[in-house]
Amino acid sequence: MSVIDATPLRIVPPQIRHARRPQRMLERQWMVNRAGGWAIFVTGFFEPLFYLLSIRVGFGALVGDVDDNGTLIPYAEFVAPALMAASAMNGAVYESTMNIFFKLKYEKLYDAVLATPMTSGDVALGEILNATIRGAVYSAAFLATMGVLDMTASWWSLLMLPVAVLIAFSFSAIGMAATTFMRSWADFEYVPSVMLPLFLFSATFYPLSSYGDWAWVVQFSPLYHGVATMRGLNNGDLTWAMLAHIGVLVALAIGGLTLTARRIERLLLR
Amino acid sequence: MSTPASIRAWEAHVTLYRSVWKSNVMGSFVQPLLYLLGMGLGVGALVDDGNQNETLLDGLTYFQFLAPALLATTAMMIASNEALWPVLGGFKWWKKFHSEAATPLTPNEIAGGVALWQITKSFIAVFGVAAVLLIFPDTRSWGVLLAIVFGTLTGAAFAAPISAWSASRETDHSFPTINRFVIVPLFLFGGAFYPISQLPDWMETVAIATPLWHGVELCRNSVYDRLELWPTVGHIAYLVAMAAVGWLLAARSFRRRLTQ
């Protein structure tokens, strides 16, 4: 046991390695949802429909075809995978900031949880998984909507779902870590100031070549790596670079998770 | 003459805002700037390459088309959010309106204070967008000043009826639904990002019947000095009527809740 434990998992901090019951957090959330609040969840399915339709009927005719790495593709097919990535990010961040802050400061949920055998790692992992599951369900809806509106270009498009789940996980982890530093609701005004540039400048609405000499800056956006992977998959245009993109997202997930567990421990156990 | 009571109630909101204004004001300037750089210039380059500006965008570039519309969409977003949680919370979580009712303020005056504050908040947001428009030579004109008024009016038209709704609620369960089924569709289909003539005919009719489109038209036409008398009167009348009726309903909700 200790041999397995020792080497490859060193990069994962003890808080997370010793998490034993993160699923209990999910169970709690399930019971809360069962008591009401499903409306919020279910109506979430309409959002991709509205966005994709507006791209289809509105922007599509204005823009026409886009040059993506040398191939011309209809604008709707160009933007749809990027919006799916952005929606995974937005959903995850929303769930892991406002909602977590409420539980942390007002509901005092984690104080109560940590009074049981649960650990800070359980809390971090459980809550991030919760946000990820939510992101996964929305992403599945998004993909289905794309399919219905005929915006998917190949069977590789199905692989966009796991990538979206990874995006959701990474951004939940970062979002929750950031939330542990928030002092009041007023601090949440800064969240859109970070999210909006990511949303707009991750080669979401126009190809990387549009940025000219500034294209290298875009690479710093974690969302860009999600968008690039999703777009490649949707077009069936697979490259080795995708592995690098995925590596960036995995690194962010681990970093966010570690920081969250440490912060929860520090805020509530000391 | 003493200060009108609604202004006293408004002062309470201002006092609270003074402790959080920095991040808020930054947001109302930076966000539209990013939208304009990201969508206006970026997507604009793709759209203008297609050379359909004459036929589809009334001879404007995409940047020119989008920029003034952001005055109206921003006002809608800010005002409606201000009319949801903060209004319900004033009754339910912080009991702010109940404590105001324990002073000589009447429910109508408290509702008036809320309305004034929502208008102020819309104005701050619209002013931020206007400042951004003035940076770019393409959108710099005296009409921007007029558009500030129209943008603020758009905010008031959304804030008033939504306040009437949220002041009569017991929970916030319906609020995300309002965002999803009213605000987001209007944002996407209300003529801000592309002309509504792109929409299928039935959707175009619906879009014309919604308040955001009137606000967008007013702002866009005033920035480019294209206001025509009767359409303008119609747009203004629509928005004023919505704000007025909404405020009457909001005041009624406040009266019911505060005089039980």
Short mmCIF file of C-alpha atoms in Angstrom, two decimals:
data_model
loop_
_atom_site.label_atom_id
_atom_site.label_comp_id
_atom_site.label_asym_id
_atom_site.label_seq_id
_atom_site.Cartn_x
_atom_site.Cartn_y
_atom_site.Cartn_z
CA MET A 1 0.00 0.00 0.00
CA SER A 2 2.66 2.43 1.05
CA VAL A 3 4.60 1.74 -2.14
CA ILE A 4 1.66 2.77 -4.27
CA ASP A 5 1.10 5.68 -2.02
CA ALA A 6 4.63 6.96 -2.10
CA THR A 7 5.73 7.82 -5.58
CA PRO A 8 3.18 8.88 -8.16
CA LEU A 9 0.84 10.52 -5.71
CA ARG A 10 3.49 12.71 -4.10
CA ILE A 11 2.30 15.68 -6.08
CA VAL A 12 -1.14 15.35 -4.52
CA PRO A 13 -1.07 16.89 -1.03
CA PRO A 14 -1.85 14.88 2.11
CA GLN A 15 -5.21 16.63 2.61
CA ILE A 16 -6.48 15.20 -0.67
CA ARG A 17 -4.71 11.85 -0.37
CA HIS A 18 -6.39 11.31 2.97
CA ALA A 19 -9.83 12.23 1.73
CA ARG A 20 -11.96 9.17 2.40
CA ARG A 21 -15.60 10.24 2.12
CA PRO A 22 -16.00 12.99 -0.47
CA GLN A 23 -19.11 11.19 -1.74
CA ARG A 24 -20.91 12.17 1.49
CA MET A 25 -20.85 15.78 0.32
CA LEU A 26 -22.52 14.67 -2.90
CA GLU A 27 -25.11 12.73 -0.96
CA ARG A 28 -25.94 15.82 1.04
CA GLN A 29 -26.30 17.90 -2.11
CA TRP A 30 -28.56 15.25 -3.62
CA MET A 31 -30.87 15.46 -0.61
CA VAL A 32 -30.90 19.26 -0.77
CA ASN A 33 -31.79 19.18 -4.46
CA ARG A 34 -34.50 16.64 -3.80
CA ALA A 35 -36.10 19.05 -1.35
CA GLY A 36 -36.50 21.67 -4.06
CA GLY A 37 -34.40 23.76 -6.36
CA TRP A 38 -34.75 21.39 -9.31
CA ALA A 39 -36.31 24.16 -11.36
CA ILE A 40 -32.96 25.96 -11.49
CA PHE A 41 -31.30 22.80 -12.66
CA VAL A 42 -33.83 21.83 -15.32
CA THR A 43 -34.22 25.29 -16.83
CA GLY A 44 -30.44 25.30 -17.33
CA PHE A 45 -31.02 23.19 -20.43
CA PHE A 46 -32.56 26.11 -22.27
CA GLU A 47 -29.51 28.27 -22.07
CA PRO A 48 -27.44 26.41 -24.71
CA LEU A 49 -30.49 26.36 -26.94
CA PHE A 50 -30.84 30.14 -26.79
CA TYR A 51 -27.15 30.76 -27.34
CA LEU A 52 -26.78 28.30 -30.20
CA LEU A 53 -29.92 29.57 -31.91
CA SER A 54 -28.75 33.15 -31.74
CA ILE A 55 -25.40 32.12 -33.24
CA ARG A 56 -27.22 30.18 -35.92
CA VAL A 57 -29.81 32.72 -37.01
CA GLY A 58 -28.00 35.92 -36.09
CA PHE A 59 -24.24 35.76 -36.38
CA GLY A 60 -24.16 32.94 -38.91
CA ALA A 61 -25.48 35.09 -41.74
CA LEU A 62 -23.38 38.09 -40.75
CA VAL A 63 -20.09 36.23 -40.67
CA GLY A 64 -20.33 33.36 -43.16
CA ASP A 65 -17.42 30.90 -43.15
CA VAL A 66 -14.33 31.09 -40.96
CA ASP A 67 -10.80 30.03 -41.79
CA ASP A 68 -9.74 27.59 -39.06
CA ASN A 69 -6.18 26.35 -39.66
CA GLY A 70 -6.68 26.45 -43.39
CA THR A 71 -10.11 24.84 -43.59
CA LEU A 72 -13.25 26.90 -44.08
CA ILE A 73 -16.02 25.98 -41.68
CA PRO A 74 -19.43 27.58 -41.11
CA TYR A 75 -19.34 30.12 -38.28
CA ALA A 76 -21.91 28.25 -36.22
CA GLU A 77 -19.74 25.10 -36.25
CA PHE A 78 -16.73 27.22 -35.37
CA VAL A 79 -18.29 28.90 -32.35
CA ALA A 80 -20.46 26.10 -30.94
CA PRO A 81 -17.63 23.97 -29.42
CA ALA A 82 -16.06 27.10 -27.95
CA LEU A 83 -19.37 28.07 -26.35
CA MET A 84 -19.66 24.57 -24.95
CA ALA A 85 -16.24 24.97 -23.32
CA ALA A 86 -17.20 28.41 -22.02
CA SER A 87 -20.48 27.11 -20.65
CA ALA A 88 -18.65 24.35 -18.76
CA MET A 89 -16.36 27.01 -17.32
CA ASN A 90 -19.13 29.45 -16.42
CA GLY A 91 -21.35 26.83 -14.83
CA ALA A 92 -18.48 25.46 -12.76
CA VAL A 93 -17.32 28.87 -11.60
CA TYR A 94 -20.83 29.99 -10.70
CA GLU A 95 -21.43 26.86 -8.69
CA SER A 96 -18.06 26.99 -6.96
CA THR A 97 -18.03 30.69 -6.05
CA MET A 98 -21.39 32.20 -4.98
CA ASN A 99 -22.88 28.95 -3.73
CA ILE A 100 -19.74 27.88 -1.89
CA PHE A 101 -19.37 31.29 -0.30
CA PHE A 102 -22.92 31.07 1.01
CA LYS A 103 -22.25 27.64 2.48
CA LEU A 104 -18.93 28.76 3.94
CA LYS A 105 -19.93 32.05 5.54
CA TYR A 106 -23.68 31.95 6.13
CA GLU A 107 -24.82 28.37 6.29
CA LYS A 108 -21.65 27.40 8.21
CA LEU A 109 -21.98 24.10 6.44
CA TYR A 110 -18.31 23.17 6.52
CA ASP A 111 -17.98 23.94 10.22
CA ALA A 112 -20.67 21.35 10.76
CA VAL A 113 -19.14 18.88 8.31
CA LEU A 114 -15.69 19.12 9.90
CA ALA A 115 -17.18 18.34 13.30
CA THR A 116 -17.73 14.82 11.93
CA PRO A 117 -15.00 12.37 10.80
CA MET A 118 -14.96 14.22 7.43
CA THR A 119 -11.75 16.07 6.56
CA SER A 120 -10.97 19.28 4.71
CA GLY A 121 -9.94 17.12 1.75
CA ASP A 122 -13.40 15.52 1.74
CA VAL A 123 -15.00 18.94 1.69
CA ALA A 124 -12.78 20.24 -1.12
CA LEU A 125 -13.05 17.15 -3.27
CA GLY A 126 -16.76 16.63 -2.58
CA GLU A 127 -17.78 20.18 -3.41
CA ILE A 128 -15.60 20.35 -6.51
CA LEU A 129 -17.03 17.04 -7.70
CA ASN A 130 -20.51 18.41 -7.10
CA ALA A 131 -19.82 21.42 -9.29
CA THR A 132 -18.25 19.13 -11.88
CA ILE A 133 -21.27 16.85 -12.03
CA ARG A 134 -23.44 19.84 -12.60
CA GLY A 135 -21.13 21.05 -15.34
CA ALA A 136 -21.17 17.58 -16.89
CA VAL A 137 -24.95 17.43 -17.04
CA TYR A 138 -25.13 20.86 -18.68
CA SER A 139 -22.38 19.93 -21.11
CA ALA A 140 -24.26 16.80 -22.10
CA ALA A 141 -27.32 18.97 -22.74
CA PHE A 142 -25.20 21.35 -24.75
CA LEU A 143 -23.78 18.58 -26.88
CA ALA A 144 -27.23 17.11 -27.46
CA THR A 145 -28.51 20.54 -28.51
CA MET A 146 -25.60 20.91 -30.91
CA GLY A 147 -26.45 17.54 -32.36
CA VAL A 148 -30.11 18.43 -32.81
CA LEU A 149 -29.22 21.74 -34.48
CA ASP A 150 -26.76 19.89 -36.74
CA MET A 151 -23.70 21.76 -35.50
CA THR A 152 -21.52 18.71 -34.85
CA ALA A 153 -19.18 17.76 -37.66
CA SER A 154 -17.94 14.26 -36.76
CA TRP A 155 -18.30 11.37 -34.33
CA TRP A 156 -15.22 12.67 -32.51
CA SER A 157 -17.63 15.31 -31.21
CA LEU A 158 -18.73 12.81 -28.57
CA LEU A 159 -15.28 13.15 -26.98
CA MET A 160 -16.07 16.79 -26.33
CA LEU A 161 -18.10 15.65 -23.33
CA PRO A 162 -15.17 14.30 -21.25
CA VAL A 163 -13.12 17.35 -22.16
CA ALA A 164 -15.96 19.59 -20.98
CA VAL A 165 -16.05 17.64 -17.72
CA LEU A 166 -12.33 18.22 -17.29
CA ILE A 167 -12.81 21.94 -17.93
CA ALA A 168 -15.59 21.99 -15.35
CA PHE A 169 -13.38 20.21 -12.82
CA SER A 170 -10.40 22.52 -13.34
CA PHE A 171 -12.45 25.69 -13.09
CA SER A 172 -14.44 24.45 -10.08
CA ALA A 173 -11.17 23.79 -8.33
CA ILE A 174 -9.79 27.24 -9.14
CA GLY A 175 -13.15 28.88 -8.39
CA MET A 176 -13.47 27.26 -4.98
CA ALA A 177 -9.87 28.10 -4.13
CA ALA A 178 -10.54 31.74 -5.04
CA THR A 179 -13.75 31.74 -2.96
CA THR A 180 -11.83 30.88 0.18
CA PHE A 181 -10.06 34.23 -0.19
CA MET A 182 -13.27 36.28 -0.59
CA ARG A 183 -14.16 38.58 2.29
CA SER A 184 -17.66 39.74 1.33
CA TRP A 185 -20.20 39.64 -1.50
CA ALA A 186 -18.65 42.82 -2.86
CA ASP A 187 -15.52 40.84 -3.77
CA PHE A 188 -17.60 38.82 -6.21
CA GLU A 189 -17.79 41.86 -8.45
CA TYR A 190 -14.24 40.95 -9.46
CA VAL A 191 -15.23 37.49 -10.67
CA PRO A 192 -16.78 38.72 -13.95
CA SER A 193 -13.72 40.91 -14.47
CA VAL A 194 -11.69 37.73 -14.71
CA MET A 195 -14.27 35.54 -16.42
CA LEU A 196 -15.24 37.96 -19.15
CA PRO A 197 -11.74 38.38 -20.62
CA LEU A 198 -11.32 34.61 -20.51
CA PHE A 199 -14.65 34.20 -22.28
CA LEU A 200 -13.98 36.83 -24.94
CA PHE A 201 -10.26 36.37 -25.58
CA SER A 202 -9.78 32.60 -25.69
CA ALA A 203 -10.16 32.36 -29.46
CA THR A 204 -13.84 31.79 -28.67
CA PHE A 205 -15.43 33.92 -31.37
CA TYR A 206 -12.63 34.22 -33.93
CA PRO A 207 -9.54 32.20 -34.83
CA LEU A 208 -6.21 32.59 -33.07
CA SER A 209 -4.76 34.13 -36.26
CA SER A 210 -7.02 37.20 -35.72
CA TYR A 211 -4.85 38.15 -32.77
CA GLY A 212 -1.80 38.55 -34.99
CA ASP A 213 1.34 39.16 -32.94
CA TRP A 214 -0.59 38.87 -29.70
CA ALA A 215 -1.58 35.25 -30.20
CA TRP A 216 0.94 34.09 -27.58
CA VAL A 217 -0.94 36.01 -24.86
CA VAL A 218 -4.08 34.01 -25.59
CA GLN A 219 -2.20 30.83 -24.71
CA PHE A 220 -2.15 31.97 -21.08
CA SER A 221 -5.90 31.65 -20.90
CA PRO A 222 -6.80 28.25 -19.45
CA LEU A 223 -10.06 28.38 -21.37
CA TYR A 224 -8.16 28.67 -24.64
CA HIS A 225 -6.75 25.19 -24.11
CA GLY A 226 -10.25 23.84 -23.59
CA VAL A 227 -11.57 25.66 -26.64
CA ALA A 228 -8.72 24.46 -28.88
CA THR A 229 -9.26 20.84 -27.85
CA MET A 230 -13.03 20.96 -28.24
CA ARG A 231 -12.86 22.66 -31.62
CA GLY A 232 -10.38 20.11 -32.93
CA LEU A 233 -12.58 17.26 -31.74
CA ASN A 234 -15.71 18.75 -33.25
CA ASN A 235 -14.03 19.03 -36.65
CA GLY A 236 -12.44 15.60 -36.33
CA ASP A 237 -9.08 17.35 -36.66
CA LEU A 238 -6.93 15.53 -34.06
CA THR A 239 -3.41 16.69 -33.21
CA TRP A 240 -0.72 15.95 -30.62
CA ALA A 241 -1.07 19.51 -29.36
CA MET A 242 -4.33 18.44 -27.76
CA LEU A 243 -2.40 16.40 -25.21
CA ALA A 244 -0.53 19.53 -24.16
CA HIS A 245 -3.82 21.44 -23.89
CA ILE A 246 -5.26 18.70 -21.70
CA GLY A 247 -2.08 18.66 -19.61
CA VAL A 248 -2.57 22.35 -18.80
CA LEU A 249 -6.13 21.70 -17.63
CA VAL A 250 -5.07 18.75 -15.46
CA ALA A 251 -2.31 20.82 -13.86
CA LEU A 252 -4.82 23.54 -13.03
CA ALA A 253 -7.20 21.00 -11.52
CA ILE A 254 -4.52 19.62 -9.22
CA GLY A 255 -3.32 23.08 -8.25
CA GLY A 256 -6.82 24.34 -7.46
CA LEU A 257 -7.72 21.25 -5.50
CA THR A 258 -4.57 21.47 -3.38
CA LEU A 259 -5.03 25.12 -2.62
CA THR A 260 -8.69 24.64 -1.70
CA ALA A 261 -7.99 21.83 0.74
CA ARG A 262 -5.22 23.83 2.43
CA ARG A 263 -7.38 26.93 2.69
CA ILE A 264 -10.40 25.11 4.10
CA GLU A 265 -8.17 23.54 6.72
CA ARG A 266 -6.67 26.91 7.57
CA LEU A 267 -9.96 28.81 7.67
CA LEU A 268 -11.92 26.32 9.70
CA LEU A 269 -9.58 24.08 11.65
CA ARG A 270 -7.15 26.58 13.13
CA MET B 1 -38.91 72.49 2.91
CA SER B 2 -37.45 69.24 4.10
CA THR B 3 -35.95 66.57 1.88
CA PRO B 4 -38.62 64.43 0.19
CA ALA B 5 -38.99 61.14 2.01
CA SER B 6 -38.14 58.92 -0.96
CA ILE B 7 -34.79 60.65 -1.20
CA ARG B 8 -34.16 59.80 2.44
CA ALA B 9 -34.86 56.16 1.63
CA TRP B 10 -32.57 56.43 -1.39
CA GLU B 11 -29.79 57.80 0.81
CA ALA B 12 -29.76 54.53 2.72
CA HIS B 13 -28.83 52.68 -0.48
CA VAL B 14 -26.19 55.25 -1.32
CA THR B 15 -24.62 54.91 2.11
CA LEU B 16 -24.33 51.18 1.67
CA TYR B 17 -22.94 51.59 -1.83
CA ARG B 18 -20.21 53.91 -0.64
CA SER B 19 -18.43 51.01 0.97
CA VAL B 20 -18.44 48.85 -2.16
CA TRP B 21 -18.40 51.34 -5.01
CA LYS B 22 -14.84 50.79 -6.19
CA SER B 23 -15.21 47.28 -7.51
CA ASN B 24 -18.65 48.13 -8.92
CA VAL B 25 -17.54 51.21 -10.84
CA MET B 26 -14.49 49.39 -12.18
CA GLY B 27 -16.78 46.64 -13.40
CA SER B 28 -19.16 48.99 -15.14
CA PHE B 29 -16.31 50.54 -17.10
CA VAL B 30 -14.10 47.53 -17.74
CA GLN B 31 -16.76 45.03 -18.77
CA PRO B 32 -18.25 47.01 -21.67
CA LEU B 33 -14.72 47.91 -22.76
CA LEU B 34 -13.85 44.22 -22.94
CA TYR B 35 -17.07 43.42 -24.80
CA LEU B 36 -16.33 46.12 -27.33
CA LEU B 37 -12.75 45.02 -27.84
CA GLY B 38 -13.65 41.33 -27.92
CA MET B 39 -16.87 41.30 -29.88
CA GLY B 40 -16.84 44.68 -31.58
CA LEU B 41 -13.34 44.59 -33.00
CA GLY B 42 -12.77 40.84 -33.17
CA VAL B 43 -16.07 39.59 -34.54
CA GLY B 44 -16.32 42.92 -36.29
CA ALA B 45 -13.27 42.07 -38.40
CA LEU B 46 -14.97 38.85 -39.52
CA VAL B 47 -18.29 40.57 -40.24
CA ASP B 48 -16.84 43.55 -42.07
CA ASP B 49 -14.78 41.19 -44.27
CA GLY B 50 -18.08 39.82 -45.53
CA ASN B 51 -18.97 43.31 -46.86
CA GLN B 52 -22.64 43.02 -46.00
CA ASN B 53 -22.69 46.16 -43.90
CA GLU B 54 -24.69 48.16 -46.45
CA THR B 55 -27.46 45.58 -46.71
CA LEU B 56 -27.57 44.27 -43.15
CA LEU B 57 -26.20 46.91 -40.79
CA ASP B 58 -27.56 50.17 -42.27
CA GLY B 59 -24.10 51.13 -43.48
CA LEU B 60 -22.52 50.91 -40.00
CA THR B 61 -19.45 48.84 -39.24
CA TYR B 62 -20.11 45.98 -36.82
CA PHE B 63 -18.30 47.86 -34.09
CA GLN B 64 -20.52 50.90 -34.64
CA PHE B 65 -23.57 48.67 -34.70
CA LEU B 66 -22.81 46.86 -31.46
CA ALA B 67 -21.36 49.62 -29.29
CA PRO B 68 -24.46 51.76 -28.54
CA ALA B 69 -26.58 48.66 -27.96
CA LEU B 70 -24.39 47.83 -24.97
CA LEU B 71 -25.82 50.89 -23.21
CA ALA B 72 -29.25 49.28 -23.25
CA THR B 73 -28.19 45.68 -22.54
CA THR B 74 -25.99 46.74 -19.62
CA ALA B 75 -28.80 48.81 -18.12
CA MET B 76 -31.16 45.87 -18.46
CA MET B 77 -28.77 43.45 -16.77
CA ILE B 78 -27.80 45.73 -13.90
CA ALA B 79 -31.30 47.01 -13.24
CA SER B 80 -32.99 43.63 -13.29
CA ASN B 81 -30.43 42.06 -10.99
CA GLU B 82 -30.82 45.02 -8.65
CA ALA B 83 -34.58 44.37 -8.70
CA LEU B 84 -34.37 40.68 -7.80
CA TRP B 85 -32.25 39.60 -4.83
CA PRO B 86 -31.72 43.02 -3.23
CA VAL B 87 -35.49 43.66 -3.16
CA LEU B 88 -36.49 40.28 -1.79
CA GLY B 89 -33.57 40.41 0.63
CA GLY B 90 -34.72 43.78 1.94
CA PHE B 91 -37.91 42.11 3.11
CA LYS B 92 -36.77 38.67 3.90
CA TRP B 93 -33.12 38.44 4.90
CA TRP B 94 -32.05 41.83 6.18
CA LYS B 95 -35.53 43.20 7.05
CA LYS B 96 -34.27 46.53 5.80
CA PHE B 97 -37.65 47.70 4.50
CA HIS B 98 -39.35 46.71 7.74
CA SER B 99 -36.96 48.87 9.69
CA GLU B 100 -37.52 51.71 7.24
CA ALA B 101 -41.25 51.27 7.77
CA ALA B 102 -40.71 51.74 11.50
CA THR B 103 -39.69 55.34 10.73
CA PRO B 104 -42.10 58.00 9.42
CA LEU B 105 -41.48 56.64 5.87
CA THR B 106 -44.58 55.23 4.16
CA PRO B 107 -44.43 52.07 1.99
CA ASN B 108 -44.87 54.20 -1.14
CA GLU B 109 -41.89 56.30 -0.16
CA ILE B 110 -39.79 53.22 0.56
CA ALA B 111 -40.70 51.82 -2.86
CA GLY B 112 -39.85 55.22 -4.30
CA GLY B 113 -36.44 55.10 -2.64
CA VAL B 114 -35.82 51.67 -4.13
CA ALA B 115 -36.87 52.90 -7.59
CA LEU B 116 -34.63 55.95 -7.33
CA TRP B 117 -31.75 53.73 -6.33
CA GLN B 118 -32.33 51.36 -9.23
CA ILE B 119 -32.33 54.32 -11.59
CA THR B 120 -29.08 55.53 -9.99
CA LYS B 121 -27.51 52.11 -10.40
CA SER B 122 -28.61 51.98 -14.07
CA PHE B 123 -27.19 55.44 -14.59
CA ILE B 124 -23.82 54.49 -13.12
CA ALA B 125 -23.63 51.43 -15.35
CA VAL B 126 -24.76 53.29 -18.47
CA PHE B 127 -22.36 56.09 -17.71
CA GLY B 128 -19.52 53.55 -17.63
CA VAL B 129 -20.46 52.25 -21.07
CA ALA B 130 -20.82 55.80 -22.39
CA ALA B 131 -17.32 56.62 -21.16
CA VAL B 132 -16.07 53.65 -23.18
CA LEU B 133 -17.95 54.83 -26.29
CA LEU B 134 -16.29 58.21 -25.99
CA ILE B 135 -12.84 56.60 -26.14
CA PHE B 136 -13.37 55.35 -29.70
CA PRO B 137 -13.57 57.91 -32.53
CA ASP B 138 -16.15 55.73 -34.31
CA THR B 139 -18.71 56.18 -31.57
CA ARG B 140 -17.73 59.60 -30.21
CA SER B 141 -20.63 62.03 -30.63
CA TRP B 142 -22.86 64.38 -28.69
CA GLY B 143 -25.60 61.82 -29.14
CA VAL B 144 -23.89 59.66 -26.53
CA LEU B 145 -25.13 62.09 -23.86
CA LEU B 146 -28.71 61.59 -25.01
CA ALA B 147 -28.13 57.86 -25.17
CA ILE B 148 -27.17 57.92 -21.47
CA VAL B 149 -30.69 59.14 -20.72
CA PHE B 150 -32.26 56.47 -22.92
CA GLY B 151 -30.09 53.74 -21.46
CA THR B 152 -31.06 54.75 -17.92
CA LEU B 153 -34.72 54.78 -18.98
CA THR B 154 -34.31 51.22 -20.28
CA GLY B 155 -32.97 50.23 -16.88
CA ALA B 156 -35.95 51.81 -15.12
CA ALA B 157 -38.36 50.02 -17.45
CA PHE B 158 -36.91 46.66 -16.39
CA ALA B 159 -36.34 47.42 -12.72
CA ALA B 160 -39.87 48.57 -11.87
CA PRO B 161 -42.00 45.56 -12.92
CA ILE B 162 -39.36 43.08 -11.74
CA SER B 163 -39.31 44.77 -8.31
CA ALA B 164 -43.08 44.38 -8.17
CA TRP B 165 -42.60 40.66 -8.72
CA SER B 166 -39.74 40.08 -6.31
CA ALA B 167 -41.35 42.21 -3.56
CA SER B 168 -44.28 39.79 -3.57
CA ARG B 169 -42.19 36.57 -3.42
CA GLU B 170 -41.39 34.42 -0.42
CA THR B 171 -38.36 32.63 -1.94
CA ASP B 172 -35.87 33.36 -4.69
CA HIS B 173 -36.62 30.12 -6.55
CA SER B 174 -38.12 31.91 -9.53
CA PHE B 175 -35.27 34.39 -9.95
CA PRO B 176 -32.83 32.30 -11.99
CA THR B 177 -35.78 31.41 -14.22
CA ILE B 178 -36.42 35.09 -14.88
CA ASN B 179 -32.79 35.53 -15.81
CA ARG B 180 -32.86 32.53 -18.08
CA PHE B 181 -36.17 33.04 -19.83
CA VAL B 182 -36.44 36.81 -19.96
CA ILE B 183 -33.10 38.54 -19.60
CA VAL B 184 -30.80 36.16 -21.51
CA PRO B 185 -33.16 35.70 -24.51
CA LEU B 186 -33.65 39.46 -24.74
CA PHE B 187 -29.90 39.94 -24.57
CA LEU B 188 -29.38 37.47 -27.42
CA PHE B 189 -32.43 38.17 -29.60
CA GLY B 190 -33.21 41.81 -28.78
CA GLY B 191 -31.34 43.34 -31.70
CA ALA B 192 -28.13 44.17 -29.82
CA PHE B 193 -25.72 41.79 -31.58
CA TYR B 194 -27.33 41.59 -35.00
CA PRO B 195 -30.29 43.26 -36.71
CA ILE B 196 -33.60 41.59 -35.82
CA SER B 197 -34.37 41.34 -39.54
CA GLN B 198 -32.06 38.27 -39.36
CA LEU B 199 -34.59 36.49 -37.19
CA PRO B 200 -37.46 34.43 -38.58
CA ASP B 201 -40.55 36.62 -39.10
CA TRP B 202 -42.43 35.48 -36.00
CA MET B 203 -39.40 36.02 -33.79
CA GLU B 204 -38.91 39.45 -35.29
CA THR B 205 -42.45 40.36 -34.27
CA VAL B 206 -41.80 39.11 -30.74
CA ALA B 207 -38.53 41.05 -30.58
CA ILE B 208 -40.29 44.28 -31.56
CA ALA B 209 -42.77 43.75 -28.74
CA THR B 210 -40.04 43.47 -26.10
CA PRO B 211 -38.68 46.44 -24.17
CA LEU B 212 -35.00 45.84 -24.83
CA TRP B 213 -35.36 46.35 -28.57
CA HIS B 214 -36.90 49.80 -27.99
CA GLY B 215 -34.01 50.73 -25.72
CA VAL B 216 -31.44 49.47 -28.24
CA GLU B 217 -33.06 51.42 -31.07
CA LEU B 218 -33.15 54.61 -29.02
CA CYS B 219 -29.49 54.33 -27.99
CA ARG B 220 -28.20 53.35 -31.44
CA ASN B 221 -30.13 56.05 -33.29
CA SER B 222 -29.20 58.80 -30.88
CA VAL B 223 -25.47 58.02 -31.07
CA TYR B 224 -25.53 58.30 -34.87
CA ASP B 225 -27.97 61.20 -34.93
CA ARG B 226 -30.62 59.20 -36.75
CA LEU B 227 -33.57 59.75 -34.42
CA GLU B 228 -36.87 60.12 -36.26
CA LEU B 229 -39.74 61.82 -34.47
CA TRP B 230 -42.55 59.27 -34.34
CA PRO B 231 -40.60 56.07 -33.82
CA THR B 232 -38.67 57.83 -31.05
CA VAL B 233 -41.85 58.98 -29.36
CA GLY B 234 -43.18 55.44 -29.60
CA HIS B 235 -40.05 53.89 -28.07
CA ILE B 236 -39.99 56.40 -25.23
CA ALA B 237 -43.70 56.01 -24.54
CA TYR B 238 -43.34 52.22 -24.37
CA LEU B 239 -40.46 52.38 -21.87
CA VAL B 240 -42.00 55.14 -19.75
CA ALA B 241 -45.31 53.28 -19.58
CA MET B 242 -43.52 50.09 -18.51
CA ALA B 243 -41.58 51.94 -15.81
CA ALA B 244 -44.70 53.76 -14.56
CA VAL B 245 -47.00 50.74 -14.45
CA GLY B 246 -44.21 48.69 -12.95
CA TRP B 247 -43.64 51.26 -10.25
CA LEU B 248 -47.37 51.37 -9.36
CA LEU B 249 -47.37 47.58 -9.03
CA ALA B 250 -44.16 47.67 -7.01
CA ALA B 251 -45.60 50.26 -4.64
CA ARG B 252 -48.66 48.04 -4.23
CA SER B 253 -46.44 45.03 -3.39
CA PHE B 254 -44.57 47.14 -0.84
CA ARG B 255 -47.83 48.37 0.74
CA ARG B 256 -49.17 44.84 1.05
CA ARG B 257 -46.02 43.52 2.58
CA LEU B 258 -45.35 46.36 5.00
CA THR B 259 -48.88 46.97 6.30
CA GLN B 260 -50.01 43.60 7.52
#
